Tab-separated table of N, CA and C and ligand atoms in Angstrom:
chain	number	residue	atom	x	y	z
A	1	UNK	N	-83.289	-270.978	106.193
A	1	UNK	CA	-83.042	-269.311	106.406
A	1	UNK	C	-83.948	-268.688	105.353
A	2	UNK	N	-84.541	-267.581	106.029
A	2	UNK	CA	-85.397	-266.806	105.061
A	2	UNK	C	-84.883	-266.034	104.035
A	3	UNK	N	-85.446	-265.741	102.954
A	3	UNK	CA	-85.022	-265.181	101.678
A	3	UNK	C	-84.130	-263.789	101.912
A	4	UNK	N	-82.961	-263.660	101.343
A	4	UNK	CA	-82.084	-262.625	101.674
A	4	UNK	C	-81.997	-261.803	100.337
A	5	UNK	N	-81.999	-260.500	100.564
A	5	UNK	CA	-81.702	-259.564	99.330
A	5	UNK	C	-80.385	-259.927	98.813
A	6	UNK	N	-80.153	-259.716	97.529
A	6	UNK	CA	-79.081	-259.998	96.970
A	6	UNK	C	-78.225	-258.760	96.560
A	7	UNK	N	-76.827	-258.671	97.294
A	7	UNK	CA	-76.084	-257.485	97.184
A	7	UNK	C	-75.572	-257.166	95.860
A	8	UNK	N	-75.537	-256.089	95.450
A	8	UNK	CA	-74.891	-255.655	94.148
A	8	UNK	C	-73.841	-254.788	94.449
A	9	UNK	N	-72.636	-255.056	93.811
A	9	UNK	CA	-71.504	-254.309	93.974
A	9	UNK	C	-71.502	-252.983	93.601
A	10	UNK	N	-71.217	-252.002	94.753
A	10	UNK	CA	-71.036	-250.416	94.333
A	10	UNK	C	-69.541	-250.247	94.257
A	11	UNK	N	-68.774	-250.483	95.161
A	11	UNK	CA	-67.377	-250.262	95.118
A	11	UNK	C	-66.510	-251.500	95.464
A	12	UNK	N	-65.704	-251.814	94.520
A	12	UNK	CA	-64.823	-253.080	94.428
A	12	UNK	C	-63.858	-253.160	95.540
A	13	UNK	N	-63.442	-254.276	95.771
A	13	UNK	CA	-62.322	-254.407	96.816
A	13	UNK	C	-60.919	-253.520	96.334
A	14	UNK	N	-60.829	-253.460	95.089
A	14	UNK	CA	-59.544	-252.844	94.465
A	14	UNK	C	-59.795	-251.221	94.694
A	15	UNK	N	-61.064	-250.743	94.423
A	15	UNK	CA	-61.363	-249.494	94.715
A	15	UNK	C	-61.092	-249.016	96.121
A	16	UNK	N	-61.471	-249.910	97.004
A	16	UNK	CA	-61.530	-249.654	98.295
A	16	UNK	C	-59.993	-249.732	98.880
A	17	UNK	N	-59.188	-250.659	98.384
A	17	UNK	CA	-57.988	-250.675	98.691
A	17	UNK	C	-57.223	-249.468	98.264
A	18	UNK	N	-57.504	-248.774	97.121
A	18	UNK	CA	-56.747	-247.579	96.708
A	18	UNK	C	-57.184	-246.284	97.537
A	19	UNK	N	-58.581	-246.378	97.972
A	19	UNK	CA	-58.921	-245.410	98.812
A	19	UNK	C	-58.232	-245.350	100.135
A	20	UNK	N	-58.139	-246.508	100.740
A	20	UNK	CA	-57.582	-246.835	102.035
A	20	UNK	C	-56.129	-246.427	102.051
A	21	UNK	N	-55.375	-246.524	100.814
A	21	UNK	CA	-54.079	-246.248	100.627
A	21	UNK	C	-53.975	-244.872	100.788
A	22	UNK	N	-54.835	-243.991	100.087
A	22	UNK	CA	-54.782	-242.597	99.823
A	22	UNK	C	-55.016	-241.998	101.232
A	23	UNK	N	-56.115	-242.439	102.005
A	23	UNK	CA	-56.420	-241.823	103.271
A	23	UNK	C	-55.149	-242.039	104.229
A	24	UNK	N	-54.561	-243.365	104.063
A	24	UNK	CA	-53.411	-243.404	105.053
A	24	UNK	C	-52.356	-242.651	104.731
A	25	UNK	N	-52.069	-242.115	103.562
A	25	UNK	CA	-50.975	-241.276	103.057
A	25	UNK	C	-51.282	-240.099	103.694
A	26	UNK	N	-52.660	-239.528	103.539
A	26	UNK	CA	-52.958	-238.242	104.270
A	26	UNK	C	-52.861	-238.197	105.852
A	27	UNK	N	-53.030	-239.471	106.408
A	27	UNK	CA	-53.104	-239.257	107.967
A	27	UNK	C	-51.536	-239.405	108.282
A	28	UNK	N	-50.936	-240.198	107.713
A	28	UNK	CA	-49.388	-240.315	107.801
A	28	UNK	C	-48.777	-238.789	107.911
A	29	UNK	N	-49.276	-238.050	106.703
A	29	UNK	CA	-48.634	-236.620	106.905
A	29	UNK	C	-48.799	-235.792	108.069
A	30	UNK	N	-50.252	-235.929	108.624
A	30	UNK	CA	-50.709	-235.182	109.655
A	30	UNK	C	-50.184	-235.556	110.948
A	31	UNK	N	-49.982	-236.760	111.136
A	31	UNK	CA	-49.775	-237.574	112.495
A	31	UNK	C	-48.247	-237.932	112.785
A	32	UNK	N	-47.338	-237.686	111.748
A	32	UNK	CA	-46.019	-238.094	111.938
A	32	UNK	C	-45.418	-237.353	113.167
A	33	UNK	N	-44.730	-238.144	113.935
A	33	UNK	CA	-44.006	-237.643	115.228
A	33	UNK	C	-45.054	-237.662	116.327
A	34	UNK	N	-46.537	-238.000	116.022
A	34	UNK	CA	-47.339	-237.967	117.231
A	34	UNK	C	-47.548	-239.561	117.501
A	35	UNK	N	-48.518	-239.701	118.533
A	35	UNK	CA	-48.876	-241.100	118.880
A	35	UNK	C	-50.395	-241.046	119.140
A	36	UNK	N	-50.989	-241.088	117.884
A	36	UNK	CA	-52.536	-240.889	118.087
A	36	UNK	C	-53.149	-241.956	118.654
A	37	UNK	N	-54.467	-241.710	119.188
A	37	UNK	CA	-55.232	-242.726	119.559
A	37	UNK	C	-56.462	-242.877	118.504
A	38	UNK	N	-56.438	-243.888	117.962
A	38	UNK	CA	-57.525	-244.220	116.831
A	38	UNK	C	-58.594	-244.773	117.535
A	39	UNK	N	-59.877	-244.427	117.418
A	39	UNK	CA	-61.082	-244.923	118.200
A	39	UNK	C	-61.898	-245.359	117.075
A	40	UNK	N	-62.029	-246.761	116.844
A	40	UNK	CA	-62.974	-247.305	115.944
A	40	UNK	C	-64.495	-247.459	116.393
A	41	UNK	N	-65.424	-247.061	115.636
A	41	UNK	CA	-66.899	-247.451	116.130
A	41	UNK	C	-67.326	-248.779	115.862
A	42	UNK	N	-67.516	-249.544	116.780
A	42	UNK	CA	-67.840	-250.879	116.451
A	42	UNK	C	-69.767	-251.066	116.180
A	43	UNK	N	-69.792	-252.049	115.179
A	43	UNK	CA	-68.949	-252.935	114.565
A	43	UNK	C	-68.424	-252.540	113.373
A	44	UNK	N	-69.071	-251.687	112.728
A	44	UNK	CA	-68.923	-251.448	111.313
A	44	UNK	C	-67.527	-251.285	110.823
A	45	UNK	N	-66.749	-250.589	111.634
A	45	UNK	CA	-65.370	-249.945	111.279
A	45	UNK	C	-64.146	-251.049	111.493
A	46	UNK	N	-64.542	-252.275	111.834
A	46	UNK	CA	-63.511	-253.032	112.211
A	46	UNK	C	-62.556	-253.307	110.865
A	47	UNK	N	-63.129	-253.760	109.973
A	47	UNK	CA	-62.313	-253.990	108.625
A	47	UNK	C	-61.403	-253.000	108.072
A	48	UNK	N	-62.308	-251.745	107.969
A	48	UNK	CA	-61.568	-250.588	107.671
A	48	UNK	C	-60.267	-250.145	108.539
A	49	UNK	N	-60.597	-250.186	109.787
A	49	UNK	CA	-59.441	-250.033	110.919
A	49	UNK	C	-58.309	-250.920	110.555
A	50	UNK	N	-58.661	-252.291	110.524
A	50	UNK	CA	-57.679	-253.389	110.321
A	50	UNK	C	-56.796	-252.988	109.068
A	51	UNK	N	-57.417	-252.713	107.890
A	51	UNK	CA	-56.536	-252.266	106.703
A	51	UNK	C	-55.822	-250.982	106.742
A	52	UNK	N	-56.494	-249.980	107.443
A	52	UNK	CA	-56.033	-248.701	107.465
A	52	UNK	C	-54.588	-248.740	108.404
A	53	UNK	N	-54.781	-249.365	109.548
A	53	UNK	CA	-53.540	-249.150	110.380
A	53	UNK	C	-52.396	-249.842	109.966
A	54	UNK	N	-52.617	-251.012	109.084
A	54	UNK	CA	-51.403	-251.483	108.561
A	54	UNK	C	-50.546	-250.603	107.591
A	55	UNK	N	-51.112	-249.603	107.143
A	55	UNK	CA	-50.506	-248.717	106.353
A	55	UNK	C	-49.879	-247.459	107.059
A	56	UNK	N	-50.101	-247.286	108.276
A	56	UNK	CA	-49.729	-246.204	109.182
A	56	UNK	C	-48.469	-246.753	109.929
A	57	UNK	N	-47.312	-246.238	109.138
A	57	UNK	CA	-46.026	-246.676	109.797
A	57	UNK	C	-45.531	-245.769	110.778
A	58	UNK	N	-46.381	-245.560	112.041
A	58	UNK	CA	-45.776	-244.732	112.929
A	58	UNK	C	-46.384	-245.306	114.373
A	59	UNK	N	-46.031	-244.868	115.363
A	59	UNK	CA	-46.648	-245.369	116.625
A	59	UNK	C	-48.160	-244.814	116.782
A	60	UNK	N	-48.930	-245.858	117.225
A	60	UNK	CA	-50.465	-245.290	117.481
A	60	UNK	C	-50.971	-246.259	118.433
A	61	UNK	N	-52.053	-245.872	118.884
A	61	UNK	CA	-52.932	-246.758	119.809
A	61	UNK	C	-54.236	-247.118	119.105
A	62	UNK	N	-54.862	-248.216	119.475
A	62	UNK	CA	-56.195	-248.660	118.991
A	62	UNK	C	-57.161	-248.758	119.900
A	63	UNK	N	-58.303	-248.104	119.864
A	63	UNK	CA	-59.343	-248.523	120.866
A	63	UNK	C	-60.789	-248.571	119.906
A	64	UNK	N	-61.501	-249.359	120.559
A	64	UNK	CA	-62.901	-249.414	120.061
A	64	UNK	C	-64.009	-248.949	120.967
A	65	UNK	N	-65.064	-248.358	120.544
A	65	UNK	CA	-66.297	-248.022	121.383
A	65	UNK	C	-67.349	-248.455	120.703
A	66	UNK	N	-68.605	-248.903	121.383
A	66	UNK	CA	-69.604	-249.628	120.821
A	66	UNK	C	-70.814	-248.626	121.252
A	67	UNK	N	-71.422	-248.126	120.124
A	67	UNK	CA	-72.581	-247.271	120.443
A	67	UNK	C	-73.899	-247.920	119.986
A	68	UNK	N	-74.932	-247.752	120.580
A	68	UNK	CA	-76.241	-248.326	119.826
A	68	UNK	C	-76.979	-247.162	119.232
A	69	UNK	N	-77.547	-247.377	118.150
A	69	UNK	CA	-78.314	-246.530	117.485
A	69	UNK	C	-79.311	-247.157	116.491
A	70	UNK	N	-78.814	-248.004	115.825
A	70	UNK	CA	-79.718	-248.636	114.911
A	70	UNK	C	-80.462	-249.859	115.572
A	71	UNK	N	-81.701	-250.083	115.362
A	71	UNK	CA	-82.342	-251.223	115.719
A	71	UNK	C	-81.883	-252.378	114.820
A	72	UNK	N	-82.828	-253.275	114.509
A	72	UNK	CA	-82.385	-254.399	113.570
A	72	UNK	C	-82.769	-254.151	112.115
A	73	UNK	N	-83.317	-252.950	111.718
A	73	UNK	CA	-83.555	-252.732	110.369
A	73	UNK	C	-82.633	-251.846	109.519
A	74	UNK	N	-83.191	-250.915	108.837
A	74	UNK	CA	-82.231	-250.064	108.122
A	74	UNK	C	-82.325	-248.689	108.610
A	75	UNK	N	-83.264	-248.349	109.505
A	75	UNK	CA	-83.372	-247.140	110.041
A	75	UNK	C	-82.878	-246.731	111.504
A	76	UNK	N	-82.329	-245.633	111.607
A	76	UNK	CA	-81.762	-245.443	113.080
A	76	UNK	C	-82.961	-245.376	113.823
A	77	UNK	N	-82.815	-245.508	115.268
A	77	UNK	CA	-83.751	-245.409	116.179
A	77	UNK	C	-83.678	-243.981	116.714
A	78	UNK	N	-82.546	-243.265	116.373
A	78	UNK	CA	-82.302	-241.840	116.811
A	78	UNK	C	-81.781	-241.745	118.105
A	79	UNK	N	-82.009	-242.767	118.987
A	79	UNK	CA	-81.463	-242.564	120.510
A	79	UNK	C	-80.100	-243.285	120.305
A	80	UNK	N	-79.014	-242.631	120.818
A	80	UNK	CA	-77.578	-243.117	120.737
A	80	UNK	C	-77.089	-243.320	122.314
A	81	UNK	N	-76.489	-244.306	122.647
A	81	UNK	CA	-75.878	-244.485	123.805
A	81	UNK	C	-74.386	-245.363	123.862
A	82	UNK	N	-73.706	-245.194	124.769
A	82	UNK	CA	-72.446	-245.967	124.590
A	82	UNK	C	-72.779	-247.272	125.418
A	83	UNK	N	-72.584	-248.312	124.527
A	83	UNK	CA	-72.878	-249.700	125.083
A	83	UNK	C	-71.412	-250.255	125.576
A	84	UNK	N	-70.373	-250.009	124.979
A	84	UNK	CA	-69.000	-250.540	125.511
A	84	UNK	C	-68.036	-249.351	125.339
A	85	UNK	N	-67.677	-249.013	126.493
A	85	UNK	CA	-66.823	-247.607	126.537
A	85	UNK	C	-65.400	-247.876	126.368
A	86	UNK	N	-64.650	-246.698	126.598
A	86	UNK	CA	-63.178	-246.705	126.309
A	86	UNK	C	-62.507	-247.171	127.420
A	87	UNK	N	-61.318	-247.780	127.309
A	87	UNK	CA	-60.349	-248.089	128.348
A	87	UNK	C	-59.318	-247.051	128.629
A	88	UNK	N	-58.853	-246.400	127.203
A	88	UNK	CA	-57.692	-245.480	127.309
A	88	UNK	C	-58.280	-244.071	127.696
A	89	UNK	N	-57.348	-243.253	128.235
A	89	UNK	CA	-57.538	-241.968	128.715
A	89	UNK	C	-57.488	-241.222	127.312
A	90	UNK	N	-58.479	-240.171	127.240
A	90	UNK	CA	-58.762	-239.507	125.828
A	90	UNK	C	-58.025	-238.264	126.166
A	91	UNK	N	-58.051	-237.665	127.588
A	91	UNK	CA	-57.482	-236.436	127.729
A	91	UNK	C	-56.157	-236.192	127.300
A	92	UNK	N	-55.806	-235.055	126.500
A	92	UNK	CA	-54.593	-234.690	125.982
A	92	UNK	C	-54.031	-235.526	124.887
A	93	UNK	N	-54.812	-236.479	124.480
A	93	UNK	CA	-54.347	-237.299	123.291
A	93	UNK	C	-54.735	-236.721	121.869
A	94	UNK	N	-54.076	-237.012	120.866
A	94	UNK	CA	-54.578	-236.721	119.691
A	94	UNK	C	-55.496	-237.929	119.116
A	95	UNK	N	-56.574	-237.674	119.132
A	95	UNK	CA	-57.747	-238.702	118.848
A	95	UNK	C	-58.139	-238.421	117.385
A	96	UNK	N	-58.260	-239.779	116.772
A	96	UNK	CA	-58.785	-239.898	115.368
A	96	UNK	C	-59.747	-241.011	115.405
A	97	UNK	N	-61.097	-240.456	115.072
A	97	UNK	CA	-62.199	-241.412	115.218
A	97	UNK	C	-62.279	-242.089	113.799
A	98	UNK	N	-62.476	-243.457	113.673
A	98	UNK	CA	-62.469	-244.202	112.498
A	98	UNK	C	-63.880	-244.660	112.329
A	99	UNK	N	-64.668	-244.157	111.149
A	99	UNK	CA	-66.072	-244.734	111.181
A	99	UNK	C	-66.419	-245.282	109.814
A	100	UNK	N	-67.096	-246.292	109.579
A	100	UNK	CA	-67.644	-246.823	108.426
A	100	UNK	C	-68.438	-245.940	107.434
A	101	UNK	N	-69.361	-245.231	108.029
A	101	UNK	CA	-70.259	-244.495	107.141
A	101	UNK	C	-71.010	-243.271	107.929
A	102	UNK	N	-70.983	-242.274	107.532
A	102	UNK	CA	-71.784	-241.052	108.136
A	102	UNK	C	-73.173	-240.888	107.355
A	103	UNK	N	-73.977	-241.049	108.084
A	103	UNK	CA	-75.488	-241.149	107.216
A	103	UNK	C	-76.230	-239.943	107.701
A	104	UNK	N	-77.183	-239.908	108.790
A	104	UNK	CA	-77.649	-238.855	109.316
A	104	UNK	C	-76.857	-237.896	110.104
A	105	UNK	N	-75.618	-238.374	110.617
A	105	UNK	CA	-74.726	-237.818	111.396
A	105	UNK	C	-74.950	-237.677	112.678
A	106	UNK	N	-76.138	-238.322	113.163
A	106	UNK	CA	-76.500	-238.474	114.777
A	106	UNK	C	-75.504	-239.162	115.298
A	107	UNK	N	-75.025	-240.280	114.803
A	107	UNK	CA	-74.128	-241.093	115.722
A	107	UNK	C	-72.894	-240.625	115.968
A	108	UNK	N	-72.288	-239.995	114.864
A	108	UNK	CA	-70.910	-239.431	114.969
A	108	UNK	C	-70.886	-238.224	115.678
A	109	UNK	N	-72.035	-237.356	115.557
A	109	UNK	CA	-72.101	-236.149	116.389
A	109	UNK	C	-72.107	-236.340	117.751
A	110	UNK	N	-72.779	-237.471	118.208
A	110	UNK	CA	-73.141	-237.817	119.555
A	110	UNK	C	-71.540	-238.238	120.092
A	111	UNK	N	-70.886	-238.994	119.378
A	111	UNK	CA	-69.506	-239.473	119.794
A	111	UNK	C	-68.472	-238.233	119.763
A	112	UNK	N	-68.473	-237.475	118.720
A	112	UNK	CA	-67.750	-236.355	118.810
A	112	UNK	C	-68.059	-235.337	120.174
A	113	UNK	N	-69.120	-235.025	120.547
A	113	UNK	CA	-69.425	-234.365	121.481
A	113	UNK	C	-69.088	-235.085	122.837
A	114	UNK	N	-69.194	-236.322	122.833
A	114	UNK	CA	-68.741	-237.336	123.975
A	114	UNK	C	-67.363	-237.163	124.326
A	115	UNK	N	-66.477	-237.101	123.208
A	115	UNK	CA	-64.884	-237.086	123.290
A	115	UNK	C	-64.497	-235.953	123.573
A	116	UNK	N	-65.106	-234.971	123.022
A	116	UNK	CA	-64.667	-233.442	123.262
A	116	UNK	C	-64.803	-233.174	124.685
A	117	UNK	N	-65.807	-233.696	125.250
A	117	UNK	CA	-65.899	-233.312	126.812
A	117	UNK	C	-64.799	-233.969	127.565
A	118	UNK	N	-64.112	-234.982	126.946
A	118	UNK	CA	-63.012	-235.565	127.611
A	118	UNK	C	-61.606	-234.797	127.508
A	119	UNK	N	-61.696	-233.664	126.643
A	119	UNK	CA	-60.359	-232.856	126.429
A	119	UNK	C	-59.347	-233.406	125.876
A	120	UNK	N	-59.330	-234.035	124.586
A	120	UNK	CA	-58.441	-234.629	123.862
A	120	UNK	C	-57.597	-233.358	123.390
A	121	UNK	N	-56.129	-233.587	122.930
A	121	UNK	CA	-55.428	-232.548	122.541
A	121	UNK	C	-55.772	-232.116	121.151
A	122	UNK	N	-56.431	-233.125	120.264
A	122	UNK	CA	-57.077	-232.693	118.801
A	122	UNK	C	-58.047	-233.908	118.809
A	123	UNK	N	-59.145	-233.720	117.914
A	123	UNK	CA	-60.019	-234.719	117.593
A	123	UNK	C	-60.248	-234.466	116.059
A	124	UNK	N	-60.127	-235.606	115.311
A	124	UNK	CA	-60.480	-235.564	113.892
A	124	UNK	C	-61.304	-236.744	113.680
A	125	UNK	N	-61.873	-236.809	112.487
A	125	UNK	CA	-62.728	-237.902	111.998
A	125	UNK	C	-62.324	-238.424	110.518
A	126	UNK	N	-62.090	-239.679	110.560
A	126	UNK	CA	-61.824	-240.279	109.164
A	126	UNK	C	-63.112	-241.115	108.840
A	127	UNK	N	-63.798	-241.011	107.889
A	127	UNK	CA	-64.895	-241.965	107.612
A	127	UNK	C	-64.720	-242.598	106.221
A	128	UNK	N	-64.790	-243.804	105.994
A	128	UNK	CA	-64.634	-244.497	104.752
A	128	UNK	C	-65.844	-244.059	103.793
A	129	UNK	N	-66.892	-243.915	104.205
A	129	UNK	CA	-68.027	-243.446	103.321
A	129	UNK	C	-68.866	-242.311	103.986
A	130	UNK	N	-69.560	-241.546	103.055
A	130	UNK	CA	-70.572	-240.492	103.444
A	130	UNK	C	-71.682	-240.388	102.624
A	131	UNK	N	-72.861	-240.395	103.268
A	131	UNK	CA	-74.026	-240.338	102.617
A	131	UNK	C	-74.645	-238.975	102.757
A	132	UNK	N	-74.334	-237.834	102.249
A	132	UNK	CA	-74.508	-236.769	102.523
A	132	UNK	C	-76.184	-236.322	102.406
A	133	UNK	N	-76.810	-237.019	101.445
A	133	UNK	CA	-78.384	-236.681	101.267
A	133	UNK	C	-79.010	-236.988	102.276
A	134	UNK	N	-78.596	-237.738	103.361
A	134	UNK	CA	-79.445	-238.108	104.532
A	134	UNK	C	-79.091	-237.414	105.825
A	135	UNK	N	-78.151	-236.394	105.640
A	135	UNK	CA	-77.570	-235.795	106.744
A	135	UNK	C	-78.733	-235.082	107.433
A	136	UNK	N	-78.866	-234.965	109.010
A	136	UNK	CA	-79.587	-234.135	109.846
A	136	UNK	C	-78.733	-233.185	110.613
A	137	UNK	N	-77.537	-233.575	110.900
A	137	UNK	CA	-76.675	-232.705	111.673
A	137	UNK	C	-75.320	-232.563	110.702
A	138	UNK	N	-74.944	-231.340	110.641
A	138	UNK	CA	-73.768	-231.011	109.875
A	138	UNK	C	-72.449	-231.851	110.517
A	139	UNK	N	-71.622	-232.404	109.650
A	139	UNK	CA	-70.424	-233.124	110.322
A	139	UNK	C	-69.201	-232.810	109.547
A	140	UNK	N	-68.060	-232.427	110.174
A	140	UNK	CA	-66.960	-232.246	109.182
A	140	UNK	C	-66.192	-233.549	109.291
A	141	UNK	N	-65.872	-233.992	108.168
A	141	UNK	CA	-65.200	-235.202	107.931
A	141	UNK	C	-63.673	-234.796	107.484
A	142	UNK	N	-62.746	-235.064	108.386
A	142	UNK	CA	-61.283	-234.757	108.035
A	142	UNK	C	-60.748	-235.513	106.857
A	143	UNK	N	-60.985	-236.720	106.882
A	143	UNK	CA	-60.323	-237.669	105.880
A	143	UNK	C	-61.642	-238.694	105.496
A	144	UNK	N	-61.948	-238.383	104.119
A	144	UNK	CA	-63.010	-239.179	103.623
A	144	UNK	C	-62.684	-239.924	102.474
A	145	UNK	N	-63.378	-240.961	102.576
A	145	UNK	CA	-62.994	-242.136	101.544
A	145	UNK	C	-63.938	-241.825	100.211
A	146	UNK	N	-65.146	-242.417	100.333
A	146	UNK	CA	-65.976	-242.112	99.262
A	146	UNK	C	-67.212	-241.407	99.668
A	147	UNK	N	-67.983	-240.692	98.646
A	147	UNK	CA	-69.286	-240.210	98.722
A	147	UNK	C	-70.179	-240.986	98.083
A	148	UNK	N	-71.140	-241.719	98.930
A	148	UNK	CA	-71.952	-242.594	98.372
A	148	UNK	C	-73.510	-242.268	98.341
A	149	UNK	N	-74.213	-242.780	97.262
A	149	UNK	CA	-75.685	-242.480	97.075
A	149	UNK	C	-76.644	-242.847	98.084
A	150	UNK	N	-77.732	-242.470	98.218
A	150	UNK	CA	-78.631	-242.842	99.250
A	150	UNK	C	-79.245	-244.263	99.038
A	151	UNK	N	-78.357	-245.091	99.185
A	151	UNK	CA	-78.686	-246.578	99.066
A	151	UNK	C	-78.317	-247.256	100.316
A	152	UNK	N	-78.934	-248.371	100.762
A	152	UNK	CA	-78.322	-248.993	101.764
A	152	UNK	C	-77.077	-250.072	101.424
A	153	UNK	N	-75.978	-249.828	102.166
A	153	UNK	CA	-74.779	-250.560	101.803
A	153	UNK	C	-74.464	-251.564	102.829
A	154	UNK	N	-73.819	-252.638	102.307
A	154	UNK	CA	-73.374	-253.863	103.030
A	154	UNK	C	-71.932	-254.242	102.557
A	155	UNK	N	-71.076	-254.952	103.419
A	155	UNK	CA	-70.026	-255.280	103.084
A	155	UNK	C	-68.898	-254.579	103.495
A	156	UNK	N	-67.624	-255.270	103.481
A	156	UNK	CA	-66.412	-254.461	104.212
A	156	UNK	C	-66.713	-253.928	105.625
A	157	UNK	N	-67.488	-254.763	106.389
A	157	UNK	CA	-67.689	-254.276	107.793
A	157	UNK	C	-69.158	-253.961	107.869
A	158	UNK	N	-69.764	-253.469	106.881
A	158	UNK	CA	-71.223	-252.839	106.781
A	158	UNK	C	-72.066	-254.023	107.021
A	159	UNK	N	-73.242	-253.775	107.813
A	159	UNK	CA	-74.406	-255.008	107.783
A	159	UNK	C	-75.555	-254.476	107.545
A	160	UNK	N	-76.372	-255.514	107.237
A	160	UNK	CA	-77.842	-255.365	107.266
A	160	UNK	C	-78.276	-256.457	108.221
A	161	UNK	N	-78.738	-256.168	109.397
A	161	UNK	CA	-79.358	-257.104	110.395
A	161	UNK	C	-78.260	-258.181	110.659
A	162	UNK	N	-77.077	-257.443	111.044
A	162	UNK	CA	-75.784	-258.280	111.203
A	162	UNK	C	-75.256	-259.088	110.151
A	163	UNK	N	-75.810	-259.237	108.960
A	163	UNK	CA	-75.251	-260.199	107.947
A	163	UNK	C	-74.509	-259.217	106.812
A	164	UNK	N	-73.644	-259.819	106.117
A	164	UNK	CA	-73.003	-259.262	104.976
A	164	UNK	C	-71.742	-258.536	105.563
A	165	UNK	N	-71.272	-258.542	106.714
A	165	UNK	CA	-70.153	-257.851	107.134
A	165	UNK	C	-68.858	-258.421	106.343
A	166	UNK	N	-68.901	-259.791	106.259
A	166	UNK	CA	-67.795	-260.369	105.587
A	166	UNK	C	-67.573	-260.250	103.996
A	167	UNK	N	-68.554	-259.595	103.243
A	167	UNK	CA	-68.189	-259.343	101.881
A	167	UNK	C	-67.134	-258.441	101.658
A	168	UNK	N	-66.121	-258.771	100.711
A	168	UNK	CA	-64.963	-258.026	100.550
A	168	UNK	C	-65.319	-256.845	99.903
A	169	UNK	N	-66.176	-256.537	99.047
A	169	UNK	CA	-66.584	-255.386	98.408
A	169	UNK	C	-67.877	-254.638	99.149
A	170	UNK	N	-67.977	-253.404	98.667
A	170	UNK	CA	-69.041	-252.642	99.339
A	170	UNK	C	-70.160	-252.854	98.379
A	171	UNK	N	-71.317	-253.428	98.985
A	171	UNK	CA	-72.496	-253.472	97.861
A	171	UNK	C	-73.734	-252.748	98.422
A	172	UNK	N	-74.590	-252.757	97.426
A	172	UNK	CA	-75.978	-252.166	97.764
A	172	UNK	C	-77.038	-253.287	97.939
A	173	UNK	N	-77.897	-253.178	98.902
A	173	UNK	CA	-79.102	-253.986	98.858
A	173	UNK	C	-80.397	-253.187	98.710
A	174	UNK	N	-81.274	-253.797	97.977
A	174	UNK	CA	-82.531	-252.905	97.881
A	174	UNK	C	-83.578	-253.153	99.144
B	1	IMP	P1	-76.131	-242.130	111.437
B	1	IMP	O1	-76.189	-241.981	112.861
B	1	IMP	O2	-77.506	-242.181	110.698
B	1	IMP	O3	-74.945	-241.248	110.850
B	1	IMP	O4	-75.662	-243.689	111.230
B	1	IMP	C1	-74.388	-244.039	111.224
B	1	IMP	C2	-74.378	-245.558	111.676
B	1	IMP	O5	-75.522	-246.200	111.046
B	1	IMP	C3	-72.992	-245.966	110.893
B	1	IMP	O6	-72.075	-246.163	112.059
B	1	IMP	C4	-73.611	-247.466	110.445
B	1	IMP	O7	-73.069	-248.255	111.492
B	1	IMP	C5	-74.973	-247.380	110.278
B	1	IMP	N1	-75.476	-247.361	108.957
B	1	IMP	C6	-75.831	-245.968	108.233
B	1	IMP	N2	-75.978	-246.177	106.938
B	1	IMP	C7	-75.780	-247.537	106.758
B	1	IMP	C8	-75.781	-248.376	105.510
B	1	IMP	O8	-76.103	-248.019	104.447
B	1	IMP	N3	-75.307	-249.591	105.762
B	1	IMP	C9	-75.077	-250.091	106.987
B	1	IMP	N4	-75.051	-249.471	108.113
B	1	IMP	C10	-75.496	-248.189	107.818
B	2	MG	MG1	-71.313	-247.842	112.545
């Protein structure tokens, strides 16, 4: 295997757990008595989704959508398309999008526009991390975990060239 960059811990698993617990409490308050459709963006959100929904003690449904935007490196190609779509009806549903990181905002803006056209009853965004220094399109994040510096992050679902998703902490690679 070729030489790999060494990840340095930025957010520990304990810090992540505390923030996921806080986000779950905020979401529980707002969605009590509803049956929202949580839509995770693959692949980065899978671990966050799994931890978050275990703390949401009310009826909900889970969907995943796969978008392509990034190539194999660290930079977005800027062109986004749906690679694997939704099976659930979005029309009339309370939709909560679950994202790992909002960077330039291009991916999430595309997805929110795509979903809005399907006429959900409500549409909100929950993002574990936000890198506002790189934003190209304004994005409203209804439930935000961490604001992070302009570094490339891996772990807890986030990858670099498909590697490091399995790290339990969120780490920086140079
Ligand atoms: P955006 O379109 O630039 O906002 O990019 C959003 C997507 O790019 C996220 O869903 C991630 O999958 C990926 N991404 C952005 N920044 C990072 C990072 O630091 N590490 C890993 N993936 C990232
Ligand atoms: Mg992603």
